[in-house]
XYZ file of C-alpha atoms in Angstrom:
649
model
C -16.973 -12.408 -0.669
C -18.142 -9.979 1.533
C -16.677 -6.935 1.455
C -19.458 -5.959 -1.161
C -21.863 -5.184 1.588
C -19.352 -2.824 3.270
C -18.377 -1.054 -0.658
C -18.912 2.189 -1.371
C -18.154 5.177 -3.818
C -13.919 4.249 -3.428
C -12.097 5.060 -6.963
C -8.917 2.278 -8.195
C -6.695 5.368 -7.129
C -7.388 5.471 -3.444
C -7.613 1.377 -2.859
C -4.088 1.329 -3.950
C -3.138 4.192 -1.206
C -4.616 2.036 1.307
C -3.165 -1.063 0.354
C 0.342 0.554 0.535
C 2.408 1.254 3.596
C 6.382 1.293 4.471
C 6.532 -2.435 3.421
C 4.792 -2.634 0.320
C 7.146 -0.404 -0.678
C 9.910 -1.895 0.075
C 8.982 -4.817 -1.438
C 8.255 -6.532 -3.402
C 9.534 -8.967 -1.311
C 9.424 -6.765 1.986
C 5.941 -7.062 4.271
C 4.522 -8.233 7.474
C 1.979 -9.751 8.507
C 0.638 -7.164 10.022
C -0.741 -3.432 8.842
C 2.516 -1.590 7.490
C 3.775 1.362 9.870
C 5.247 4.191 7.532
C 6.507 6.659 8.921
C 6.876 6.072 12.357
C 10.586 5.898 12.610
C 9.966 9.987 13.055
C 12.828 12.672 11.852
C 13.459 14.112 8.675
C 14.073 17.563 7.716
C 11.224 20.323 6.406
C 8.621 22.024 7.661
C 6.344 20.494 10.448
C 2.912 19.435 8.547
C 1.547 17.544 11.595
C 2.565 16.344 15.223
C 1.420 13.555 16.901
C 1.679 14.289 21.055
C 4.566 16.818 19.961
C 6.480 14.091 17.812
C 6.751 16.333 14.500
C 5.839 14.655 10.738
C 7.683 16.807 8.555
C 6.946 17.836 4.668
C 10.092 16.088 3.613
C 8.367 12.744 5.360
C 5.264 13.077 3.866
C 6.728 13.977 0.364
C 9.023 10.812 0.285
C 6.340 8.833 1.449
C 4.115 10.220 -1.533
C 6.350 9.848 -4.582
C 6.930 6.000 -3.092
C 3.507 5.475 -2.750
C 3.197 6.824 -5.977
C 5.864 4.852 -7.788
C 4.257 1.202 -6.388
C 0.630 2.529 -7.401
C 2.338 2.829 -11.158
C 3.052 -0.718 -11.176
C -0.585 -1.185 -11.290
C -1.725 1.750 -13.300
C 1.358 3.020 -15.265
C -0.305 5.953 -16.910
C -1.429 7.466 -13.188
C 0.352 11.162 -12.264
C 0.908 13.003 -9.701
C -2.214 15.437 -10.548
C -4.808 12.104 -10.698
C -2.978 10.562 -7.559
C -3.479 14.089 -5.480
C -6.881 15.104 -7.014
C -8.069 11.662 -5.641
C -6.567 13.210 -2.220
C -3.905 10.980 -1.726
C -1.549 13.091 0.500
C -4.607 13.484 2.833
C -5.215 9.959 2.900
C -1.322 9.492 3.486
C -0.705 11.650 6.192
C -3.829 10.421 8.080
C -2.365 6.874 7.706
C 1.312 8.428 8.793
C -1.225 10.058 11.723
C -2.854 6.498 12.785
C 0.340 4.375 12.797
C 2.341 7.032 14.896
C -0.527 7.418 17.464
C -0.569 3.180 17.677
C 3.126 3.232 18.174
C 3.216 5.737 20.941
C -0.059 4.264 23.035
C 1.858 0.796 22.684
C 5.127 2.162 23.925
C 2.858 3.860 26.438
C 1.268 0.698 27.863
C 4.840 -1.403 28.088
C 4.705 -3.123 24.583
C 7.850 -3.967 23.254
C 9.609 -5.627 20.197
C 12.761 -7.378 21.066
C 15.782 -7.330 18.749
C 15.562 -11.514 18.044
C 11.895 -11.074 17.849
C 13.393 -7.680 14.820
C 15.840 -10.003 13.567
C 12.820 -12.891 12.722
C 11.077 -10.580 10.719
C 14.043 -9.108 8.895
C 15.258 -12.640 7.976
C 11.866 -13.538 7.296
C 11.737 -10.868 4.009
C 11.818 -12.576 0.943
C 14.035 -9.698 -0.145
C 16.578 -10.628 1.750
C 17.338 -13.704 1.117
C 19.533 -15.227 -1.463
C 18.730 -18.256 -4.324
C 19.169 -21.221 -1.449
C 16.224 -19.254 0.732
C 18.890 -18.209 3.458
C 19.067 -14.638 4.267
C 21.615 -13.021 3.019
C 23.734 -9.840 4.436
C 25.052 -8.388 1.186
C 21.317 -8.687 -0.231
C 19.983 -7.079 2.800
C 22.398 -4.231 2.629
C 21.624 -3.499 -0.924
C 17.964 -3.720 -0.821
C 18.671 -0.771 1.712
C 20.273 0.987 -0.350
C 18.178 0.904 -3.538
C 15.024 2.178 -1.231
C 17.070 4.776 0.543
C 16.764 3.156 3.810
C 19.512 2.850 6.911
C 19.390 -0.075 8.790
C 18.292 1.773 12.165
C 14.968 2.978 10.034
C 14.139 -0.298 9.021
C 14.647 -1.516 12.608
C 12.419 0.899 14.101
C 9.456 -0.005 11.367
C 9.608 -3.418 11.863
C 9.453 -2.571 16.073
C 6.537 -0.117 15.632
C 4.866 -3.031 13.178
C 5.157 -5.828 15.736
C 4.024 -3.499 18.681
C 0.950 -3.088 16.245
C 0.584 -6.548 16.075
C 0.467 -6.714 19.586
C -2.067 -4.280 20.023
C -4.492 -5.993 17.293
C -4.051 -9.452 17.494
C -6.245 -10.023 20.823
C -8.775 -7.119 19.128
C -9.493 -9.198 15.729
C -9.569 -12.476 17.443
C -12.277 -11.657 19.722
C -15.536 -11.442 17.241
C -18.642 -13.662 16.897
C -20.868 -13.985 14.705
C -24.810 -15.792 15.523
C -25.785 -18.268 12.485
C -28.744 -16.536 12.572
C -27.027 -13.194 11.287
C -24.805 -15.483 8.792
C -28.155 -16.982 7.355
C -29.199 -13.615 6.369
C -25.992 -12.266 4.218
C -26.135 -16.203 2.777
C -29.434 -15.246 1.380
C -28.279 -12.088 0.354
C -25.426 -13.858 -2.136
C -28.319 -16.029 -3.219
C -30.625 -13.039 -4.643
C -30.775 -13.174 -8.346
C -31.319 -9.847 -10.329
C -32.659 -9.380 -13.616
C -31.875 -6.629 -15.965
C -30.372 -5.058 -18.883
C -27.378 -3.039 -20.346
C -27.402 -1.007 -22.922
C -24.259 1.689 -23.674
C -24.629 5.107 -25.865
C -20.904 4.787 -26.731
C -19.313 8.778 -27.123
C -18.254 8.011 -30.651
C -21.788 7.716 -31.818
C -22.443 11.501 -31.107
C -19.496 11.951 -34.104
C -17.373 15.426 -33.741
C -19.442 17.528 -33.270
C -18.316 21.390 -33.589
C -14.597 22.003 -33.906
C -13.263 23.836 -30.857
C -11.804 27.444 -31.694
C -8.774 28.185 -30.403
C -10.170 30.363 -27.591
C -11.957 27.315 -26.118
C -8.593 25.290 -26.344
C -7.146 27.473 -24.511
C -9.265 27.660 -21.997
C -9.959 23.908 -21.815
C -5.821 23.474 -21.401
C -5.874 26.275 -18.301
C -8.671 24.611 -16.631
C -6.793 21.140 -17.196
C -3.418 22.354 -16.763
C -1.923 19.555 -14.387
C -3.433 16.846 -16.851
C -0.447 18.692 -19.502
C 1.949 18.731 -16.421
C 5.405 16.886 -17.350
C 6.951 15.588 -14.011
C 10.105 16.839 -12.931
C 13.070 15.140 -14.768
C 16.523 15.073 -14.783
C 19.587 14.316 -17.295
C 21.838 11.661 -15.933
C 25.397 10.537 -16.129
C 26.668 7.634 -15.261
C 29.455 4.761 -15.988
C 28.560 1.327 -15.404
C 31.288 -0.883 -13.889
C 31.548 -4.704 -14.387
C 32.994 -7.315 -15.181
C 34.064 -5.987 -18.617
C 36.050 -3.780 -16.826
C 38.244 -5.782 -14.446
C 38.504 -9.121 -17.573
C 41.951 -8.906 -18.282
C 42.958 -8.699 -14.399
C 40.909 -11.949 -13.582
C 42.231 -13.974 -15.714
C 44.316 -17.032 -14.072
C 47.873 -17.474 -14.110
C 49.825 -21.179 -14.608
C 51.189 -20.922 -11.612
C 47.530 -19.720 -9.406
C 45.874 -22.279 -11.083
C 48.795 -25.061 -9.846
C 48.795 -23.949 -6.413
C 44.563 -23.887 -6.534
C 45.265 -27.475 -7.514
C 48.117 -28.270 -4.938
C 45.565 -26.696 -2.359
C 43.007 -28.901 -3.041
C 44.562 -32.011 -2.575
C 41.485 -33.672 -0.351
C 38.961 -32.173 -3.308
C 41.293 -33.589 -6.606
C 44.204 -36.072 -4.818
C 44.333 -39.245 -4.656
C 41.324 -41.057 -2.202
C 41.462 -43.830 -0.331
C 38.163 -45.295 2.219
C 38.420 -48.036 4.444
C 35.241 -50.232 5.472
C 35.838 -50.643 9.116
C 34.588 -52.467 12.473
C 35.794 -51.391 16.021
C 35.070 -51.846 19.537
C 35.516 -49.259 22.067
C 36.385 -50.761 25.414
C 36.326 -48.663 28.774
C 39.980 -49.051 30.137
C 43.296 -50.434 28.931
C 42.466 -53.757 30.562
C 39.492 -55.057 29.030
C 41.167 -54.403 25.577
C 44.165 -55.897 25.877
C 41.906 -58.677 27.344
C 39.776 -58.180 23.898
C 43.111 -58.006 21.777
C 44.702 -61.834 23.830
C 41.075 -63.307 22.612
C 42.234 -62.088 19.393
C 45.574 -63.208 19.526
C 44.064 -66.330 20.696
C 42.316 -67.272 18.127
C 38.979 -66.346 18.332
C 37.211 -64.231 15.751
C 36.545 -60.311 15.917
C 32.986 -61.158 15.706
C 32.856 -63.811 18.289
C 34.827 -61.566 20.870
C 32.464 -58.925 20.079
C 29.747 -60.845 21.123
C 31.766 -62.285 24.320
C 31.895 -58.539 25.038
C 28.074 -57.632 24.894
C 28.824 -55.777 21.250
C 26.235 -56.697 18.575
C 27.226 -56.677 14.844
C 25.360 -53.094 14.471
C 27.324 -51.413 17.354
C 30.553 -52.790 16.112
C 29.715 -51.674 12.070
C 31.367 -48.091 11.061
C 31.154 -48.582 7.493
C 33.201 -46.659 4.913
C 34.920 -43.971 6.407
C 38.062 -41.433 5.194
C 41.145 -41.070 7.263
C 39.483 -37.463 7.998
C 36.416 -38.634 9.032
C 37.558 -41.400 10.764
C 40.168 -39.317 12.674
C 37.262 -36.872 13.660
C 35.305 -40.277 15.244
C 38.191 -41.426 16.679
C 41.459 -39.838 17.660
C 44.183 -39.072 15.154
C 46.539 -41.817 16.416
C 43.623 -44.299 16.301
C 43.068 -43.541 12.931
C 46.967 -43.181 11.671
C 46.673 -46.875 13.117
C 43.698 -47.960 11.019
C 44.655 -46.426 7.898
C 48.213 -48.012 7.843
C 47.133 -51.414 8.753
C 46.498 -54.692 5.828
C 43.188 -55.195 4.644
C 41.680 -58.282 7.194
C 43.704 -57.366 9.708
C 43.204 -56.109 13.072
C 44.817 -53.067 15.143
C 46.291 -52.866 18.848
C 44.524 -51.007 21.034
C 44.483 -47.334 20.462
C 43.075 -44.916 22.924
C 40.901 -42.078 22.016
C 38.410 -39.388 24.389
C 35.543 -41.948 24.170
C 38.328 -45.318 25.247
C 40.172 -48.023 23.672
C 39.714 -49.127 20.327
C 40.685 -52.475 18.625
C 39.731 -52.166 14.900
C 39.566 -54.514 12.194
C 39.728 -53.284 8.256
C 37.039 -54.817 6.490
C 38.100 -53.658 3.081
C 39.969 -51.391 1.641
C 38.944 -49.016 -1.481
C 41.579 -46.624 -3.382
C 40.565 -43.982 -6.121
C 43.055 -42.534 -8.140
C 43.966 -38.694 -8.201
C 42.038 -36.555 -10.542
C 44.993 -35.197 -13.089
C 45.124 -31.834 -13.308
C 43.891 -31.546 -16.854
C 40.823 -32.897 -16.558
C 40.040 -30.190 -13.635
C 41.727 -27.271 -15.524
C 38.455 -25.853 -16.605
C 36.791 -25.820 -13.431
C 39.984 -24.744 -11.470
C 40.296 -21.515 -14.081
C 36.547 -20.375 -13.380
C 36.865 -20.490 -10.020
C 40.349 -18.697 -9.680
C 38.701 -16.270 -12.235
C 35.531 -15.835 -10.125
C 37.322 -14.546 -7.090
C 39.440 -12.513 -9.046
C 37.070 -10.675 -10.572
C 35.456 -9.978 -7.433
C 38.256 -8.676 -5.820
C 39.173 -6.573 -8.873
C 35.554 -5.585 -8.790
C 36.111 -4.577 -5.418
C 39.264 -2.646 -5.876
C 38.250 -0.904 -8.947
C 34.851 0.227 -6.942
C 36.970 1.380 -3.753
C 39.087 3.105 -6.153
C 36.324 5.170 -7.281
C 35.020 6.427 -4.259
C 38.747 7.198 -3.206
C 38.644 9.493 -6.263
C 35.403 10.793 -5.698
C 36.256 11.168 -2.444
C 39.236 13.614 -3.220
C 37.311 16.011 -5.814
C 37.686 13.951 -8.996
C 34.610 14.277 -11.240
C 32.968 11.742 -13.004
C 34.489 12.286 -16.287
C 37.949 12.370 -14.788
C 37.640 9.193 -12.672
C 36.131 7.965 -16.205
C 38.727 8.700 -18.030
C 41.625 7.475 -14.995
C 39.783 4.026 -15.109
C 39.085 3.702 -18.825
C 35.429 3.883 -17.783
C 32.370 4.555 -20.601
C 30.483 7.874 -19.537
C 26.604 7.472 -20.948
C 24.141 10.356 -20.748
C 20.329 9.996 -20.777
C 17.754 12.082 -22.376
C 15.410 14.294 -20.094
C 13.776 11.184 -17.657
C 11.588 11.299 -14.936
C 12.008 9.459 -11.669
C 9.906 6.274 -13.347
C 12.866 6.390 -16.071
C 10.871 6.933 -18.812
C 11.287 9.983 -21.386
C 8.115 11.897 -21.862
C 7.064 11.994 -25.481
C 9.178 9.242 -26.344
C 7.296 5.736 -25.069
C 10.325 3.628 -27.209
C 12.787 4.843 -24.859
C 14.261 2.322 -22.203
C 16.856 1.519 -20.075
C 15.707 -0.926 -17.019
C 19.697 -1.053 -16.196
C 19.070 1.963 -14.631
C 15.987 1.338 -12.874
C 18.389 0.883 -8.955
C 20.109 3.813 -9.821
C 16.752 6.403 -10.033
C 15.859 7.102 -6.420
C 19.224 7.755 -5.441
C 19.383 10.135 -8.851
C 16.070 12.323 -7.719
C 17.233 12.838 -4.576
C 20.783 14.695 -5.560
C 21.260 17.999 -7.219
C 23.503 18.986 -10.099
C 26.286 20.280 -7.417
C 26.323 17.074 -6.298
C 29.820 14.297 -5.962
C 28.850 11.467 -7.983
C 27.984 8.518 -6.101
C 28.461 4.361 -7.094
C 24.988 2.874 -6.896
C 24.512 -0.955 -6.832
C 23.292 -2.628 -9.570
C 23.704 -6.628 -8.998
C 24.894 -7.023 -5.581
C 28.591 -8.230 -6.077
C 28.680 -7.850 -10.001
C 28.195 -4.634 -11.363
C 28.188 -0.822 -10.330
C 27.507 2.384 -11.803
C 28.813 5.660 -10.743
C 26.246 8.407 -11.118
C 26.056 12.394 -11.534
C 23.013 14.552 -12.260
C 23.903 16.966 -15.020
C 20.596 18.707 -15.149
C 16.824 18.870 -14.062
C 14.069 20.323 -15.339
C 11.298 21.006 -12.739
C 7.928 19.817 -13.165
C 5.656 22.230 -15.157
C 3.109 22.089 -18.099
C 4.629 22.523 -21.681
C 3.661 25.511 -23.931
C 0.055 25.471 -25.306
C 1.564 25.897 -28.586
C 3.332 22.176 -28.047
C 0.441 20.496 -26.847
C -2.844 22.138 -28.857
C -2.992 19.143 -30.609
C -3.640 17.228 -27.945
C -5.610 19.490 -25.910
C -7.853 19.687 -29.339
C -8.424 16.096 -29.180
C -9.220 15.667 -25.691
C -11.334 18.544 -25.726
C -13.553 17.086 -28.525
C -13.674 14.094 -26.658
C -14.931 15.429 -23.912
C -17.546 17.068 -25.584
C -18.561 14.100 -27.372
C -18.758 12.037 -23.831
C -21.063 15.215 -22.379
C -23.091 14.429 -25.512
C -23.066 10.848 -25.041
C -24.022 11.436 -21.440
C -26.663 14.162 -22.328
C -28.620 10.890 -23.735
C -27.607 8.221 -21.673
C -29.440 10.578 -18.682
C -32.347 11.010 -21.163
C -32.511 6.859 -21.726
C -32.479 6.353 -18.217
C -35.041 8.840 -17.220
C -37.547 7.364 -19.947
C -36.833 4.211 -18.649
C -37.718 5.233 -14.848
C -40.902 6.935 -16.299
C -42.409 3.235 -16.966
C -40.833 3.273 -20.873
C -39.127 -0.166 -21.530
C -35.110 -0.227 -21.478
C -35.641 -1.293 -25.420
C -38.122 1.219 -26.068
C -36.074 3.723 -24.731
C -33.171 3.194 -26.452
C -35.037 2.783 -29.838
C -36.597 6.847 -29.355
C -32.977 7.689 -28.808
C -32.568 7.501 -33.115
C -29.143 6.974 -32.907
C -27.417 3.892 -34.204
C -25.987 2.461 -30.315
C -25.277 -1.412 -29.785
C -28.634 -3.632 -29.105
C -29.613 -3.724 -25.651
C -28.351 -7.027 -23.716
C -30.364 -8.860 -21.086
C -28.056 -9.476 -18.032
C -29.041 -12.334 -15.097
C -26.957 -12.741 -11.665
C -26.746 -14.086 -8.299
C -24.607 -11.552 -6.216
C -22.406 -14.072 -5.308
C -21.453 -14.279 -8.895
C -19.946 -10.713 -8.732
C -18.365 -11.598 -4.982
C -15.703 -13.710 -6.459
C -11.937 -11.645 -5.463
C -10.459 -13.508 -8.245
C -12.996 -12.714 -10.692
C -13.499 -8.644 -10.573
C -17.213 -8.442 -12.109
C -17.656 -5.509 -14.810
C -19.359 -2.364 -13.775
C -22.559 -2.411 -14.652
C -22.869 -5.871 -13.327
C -22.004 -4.354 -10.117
C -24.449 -1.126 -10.500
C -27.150 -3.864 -11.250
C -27.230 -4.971 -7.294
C -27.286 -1.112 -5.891
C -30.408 -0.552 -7.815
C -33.603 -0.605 -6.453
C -36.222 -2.860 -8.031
C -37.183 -1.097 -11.653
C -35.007 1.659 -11.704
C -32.101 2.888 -13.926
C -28.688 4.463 -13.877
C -26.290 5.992 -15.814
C -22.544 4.440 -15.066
C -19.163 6.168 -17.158
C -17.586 3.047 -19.330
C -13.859 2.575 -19.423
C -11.847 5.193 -20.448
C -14.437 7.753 -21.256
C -15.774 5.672 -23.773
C -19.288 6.667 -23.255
C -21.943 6.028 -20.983
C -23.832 2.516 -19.659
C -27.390 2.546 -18.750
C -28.365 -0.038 -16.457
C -31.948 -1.528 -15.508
C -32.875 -3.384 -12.568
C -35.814 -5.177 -14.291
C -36.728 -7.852 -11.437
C -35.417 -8.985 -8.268
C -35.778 -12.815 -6.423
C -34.673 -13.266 -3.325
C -32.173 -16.255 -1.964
C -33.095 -18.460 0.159
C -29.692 -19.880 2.073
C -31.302 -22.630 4.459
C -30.250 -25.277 1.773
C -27.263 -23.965 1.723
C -25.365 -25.041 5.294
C -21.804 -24.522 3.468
C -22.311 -20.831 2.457
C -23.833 -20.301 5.776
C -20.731 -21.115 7.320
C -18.143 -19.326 5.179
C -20.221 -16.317 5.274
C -20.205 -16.685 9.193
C -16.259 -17.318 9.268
C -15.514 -13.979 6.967
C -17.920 -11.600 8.429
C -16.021 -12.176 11.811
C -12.760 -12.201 10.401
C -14.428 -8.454 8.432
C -15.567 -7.937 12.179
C -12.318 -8.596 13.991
C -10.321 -5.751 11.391
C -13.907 -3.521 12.186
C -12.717 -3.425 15.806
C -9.211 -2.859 15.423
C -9.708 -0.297 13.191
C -11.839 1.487 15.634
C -9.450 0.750 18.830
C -6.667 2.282 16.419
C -9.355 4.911 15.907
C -10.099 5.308 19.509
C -6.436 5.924 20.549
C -5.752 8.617 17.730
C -8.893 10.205 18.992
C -7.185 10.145 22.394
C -4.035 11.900 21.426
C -2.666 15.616 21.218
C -2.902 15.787 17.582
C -1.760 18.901 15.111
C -2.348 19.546 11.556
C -0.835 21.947 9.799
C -3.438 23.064 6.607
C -0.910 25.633 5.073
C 2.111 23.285 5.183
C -0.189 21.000 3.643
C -0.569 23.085 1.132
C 2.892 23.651 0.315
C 3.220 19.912 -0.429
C 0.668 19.698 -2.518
C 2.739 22.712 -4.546
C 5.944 21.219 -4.335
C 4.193 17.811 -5.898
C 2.633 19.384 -8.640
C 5.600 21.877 -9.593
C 5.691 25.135 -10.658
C 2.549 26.893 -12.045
C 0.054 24.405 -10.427
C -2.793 24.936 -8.498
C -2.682 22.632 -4.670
């Protein structure tokens, strides 16, 4: 609700880089609570491009840390590239963040903080990631989640430390705020003001075509835009998927595995038999032989029972199996029991916890289950493990090959293996110029792919932890770069008109809105433009309407409440699409004293907004404190190595 009064010029690009740290990227399913840490495990090969009190962040840091920043803000804007994403300064903004955590993590360590390994091993276990369909956490999924991001355990360990130290340091910061009703009355008020106004739009493809580009101005228009025509580096993979086709005809179940399964499981599919018993559990050999001459006697198991201070409830054990009832009792108690007639009653038997006399209320057989009727079941489980051992095998086999020089068309061919080849991809497996193509199977098997080389050994990559493989090889890459003019000057046509159509469309947009903040109505305005644009629409608000996080309000909505009073401003639709003028027509103020509910929310979120404002400037406080290095011309040379070849930093 409130984080409009704190919102300023910050583009769709650059929220995503701060909403994504070490954890977002690992998950989907991996987070804390707490701000995420990248980085600040330290290491990693390259040049130095900062230090933070000597502790070196090096290129090959910052540049894994971009393309995976990268790759999760392309789950929410699939068309972004690497030119947008660094134009909108994202390796500054990453680095600084890399900066910030590091300098938290070492004043923490400094003052004595400390994350314990149980206190590690609740978080870890705590990652939806890692767990598997019953909730629990589960090693093999933990180990391959690792894997797919390219992460050892140690780094992960050292994250999640660094996080919690974090967590440490903030926690007592953000609780401390507090915020006077008096203040919270005034931002209530403020989500009460209602604005009048209007929208009009001078959309680009009224200004029509306009003047063909020659080729000269093509030319230059695809120099000057020369990342926006940048393909991103991709490679040619090959690879051989291994699964259960391939290990079918060794897990299949012989006659005589699936008779011993069945001989093996004679407690699961034998023949059953519970007894419905009653005991009593004396303290010494004395008192139950004196219990067992009562019996002998005459006198009823109840009745002695009672004689003995047992009521019916401690003396009922129900239906029990000779297993069970051997684990309550002693296995010669129980041997006893279970050989004895139905009504009868046993001799004393002694067990850890006494002597037991124990009478067999009833007596309840169930026949085996024949092995027929359990074939079925018995054959998918026999052929379950098999296949995972022959899995296994077949995987270790592999990487024995591998191992001793074999190459991946040779260990193909040795395990009857199909070999697959992809076109030119790039590392978000997609083919440039061809949108149809797709092959999610090989969506684990990319990060691992972009970080090896041609001269490479092929490598087995986990697909479905436990169920299928694929053994990978680069065969060739192509390094980022812009195609030839010649294969793009369609394009570069088009988007060249375009833009000149949107400067046109802008051109009188600007001229609308001046008219308009020369005293000349919004209609009138748009009328003198003599062009044929969409009718004008009247727009009414309270700024809590456009304060709603689950309800994103549209742009010129939100221009409407920076205006002042009976001005106008231009605002760039979706898309380049053309141009919105906006008019702030009249403004009434809220009045939140009738309001006691809003009061209090607002008070509760601007301390909350208040709490993060402090630890943000403690965190702020302590970099500022610190022996901190940047390195502008290694900087540089990331931005270069991002782009590729040919492109500007």
């Amino acid at each position: 609700m409130l984080s409009m009064f704190r919102r300023g010029v910050t583009s769709k690009i650059m929220l995503v880089i701060l909403a994504i740290g070490l954890f977002a990227i690992v998950a989907t399913g991996f987070g804390t609570d707490g701000m995420g840490l990248g980085g600040l495990s330290g290491g990693g090969a390259g040049e130095t491009v900062a230090s933070v009190e000597g502790e070196k962040i090096t290129s090959s840091e910052l540049v894994d840390r971009v393309n995976d920043t990268l790759q999760q803000a392309r789950e929410q804007q699939p068309e972004l590239d690497m030119g947008s994403f660094l134009r909108e300064g994202a390796v500054e903004k990453i680095l600084n963040q890399m900066i910030f955590s590091r300098s938290l993590a070492l004043f923490g360590r400094g003052q004595g903080l400390a994350a314990s390994d149980k206190m590690i091993d609740t978080q870890i276990a705590s990652i939806p990631a890692f767990r598997n369909l019953a909730g629990q956490f589960d090693p093999n999924a933990f180990r391959a989640r690792l894997q797919q991001e390219g992460l050892s355990e140690q780094e992960l360990r050292e994250d999640l430390a660094n996080s919690l130290i974090y967590d440490q340091i903030r926690t007592p910061i953000s609780a401390a705020p507090s915020v006077p009703k008096t203040m919270a009355l005034q931002y209530a008020a403020l989500l009460l003001e209602q604005r009048t106004g209007a929208v009009g739009v001078v959309p680009s493809a009224a200004m029509g075509s306009g003047t063909p580009p020659s080729d000269a101005e093509v030319t230059a228009y695809y120099r000057e835009n020369l990342s926006r025509y940048t393909i991103p580096e991709r490679r040619v993979l090959r690879y051989a998927t291994i699964g259960s086709a391939q290990v079918a005809q060794a897990a299949q179940p012989t006659e005589a595995e699936v008779n011993a399964f069945y001989q093996r499981s004679s407690e699961r599919y034998g023949a059953k038999e519970t007894r419905t018993l009653s005991q009593v559990v004396l303290p010494d050999q004395a008192a139950a032989r004196a219990f067992a001459a009562k019996l002998a006697a005459g006198r009823s198991f109840d009745a002695a029972a009672t004689e003995a201070g047992f009521s019916a409830e401690d003396t009922r054990v129900g239906p029990q199996s000779k297993a069970q009832f051997t684990e309550l009792t002693s296995p010669a108690v129980a041997n006893v029991a279970f050989a004895a007639a139905e009504g009868t009653t046993t001799a004393p038997g002694q067990s850890p916890l006494g002597w037991h006399i124990v009478r067999i209320d009833g007596i309840a057989r169930q026949a085996a289950t024949p092995l027929a009727a359990v074939r079925g079941e018995i054959e998918r489980q026999i052929g379950q493990q098999k296949q995972a051992e022959a899995l296994a095998a077949l995987v270790v086999r592999v990487e024995d090959a591998i191992a001793g020089g074999a190459s991946l068309e040779e260990v193909a061919r040795a395990e009857k293996l199909a070999v697959s080849e992809t076109p030119p991809i790039t590392a978000a497996g997609v083919q440039p110029g061809n949108p149809g193509w797709r092959a999610p199977e090989l969506a684990p098997l990319l990060d691992t792919a972009f970080d090896m080389t041609p001269d490479d050994d092929p490598v087995v990559e986990t697909l479905q932890p436990n169920q299928s493989f694929a053994l990978v090889a680069v065969s060739r890459v192509i390094p980022s770069a812009a195609p030839p003019l010649a294969e793009v000057a369609p394009r570069v046509r088009t988007d060249l008109t375009a833009r000149r159509a949107a400067d046109r469309a802008r051109a009188v947009a600007t001229s609308i809105a001046a008219k308009i903040n020369a005293g000349v109505p919004s209609r009138q305005a748009f009328a003198e433009a003599k062009l044929a644009l969409p009718p004008v629409q009247a727009v009414t608000a309270k700024r809590i309407d456009i304060a709603r996080p689950d309800q994103p309000p549209p742009p010129p909505l939100l221009m409407l409440f920076t205006l002042p009073e009976g001005k106008a401003r231009i605002l760039r639709a979706p898309g380049g699409q053309g141009w919105f003028v906006v008019h702030h027509e009249k403004r009434v103020p809220g009045n939140a004293a009738s309001a006691p509910q809003l009061v209090d929310a607002t008070r509760i979120q601007f301390e909350r907004v208040l709490g993060e404002e402090y630890a943000e400037q403690f965190g702020r406080a302590v970099e500022a404190g610190m022996d901190i290095e940047r390195k502008p011309e290694a900087l540089g040379a990331v931005r270069r190595q991002l782009l590729g070849p040919g492109s500007a930093p």
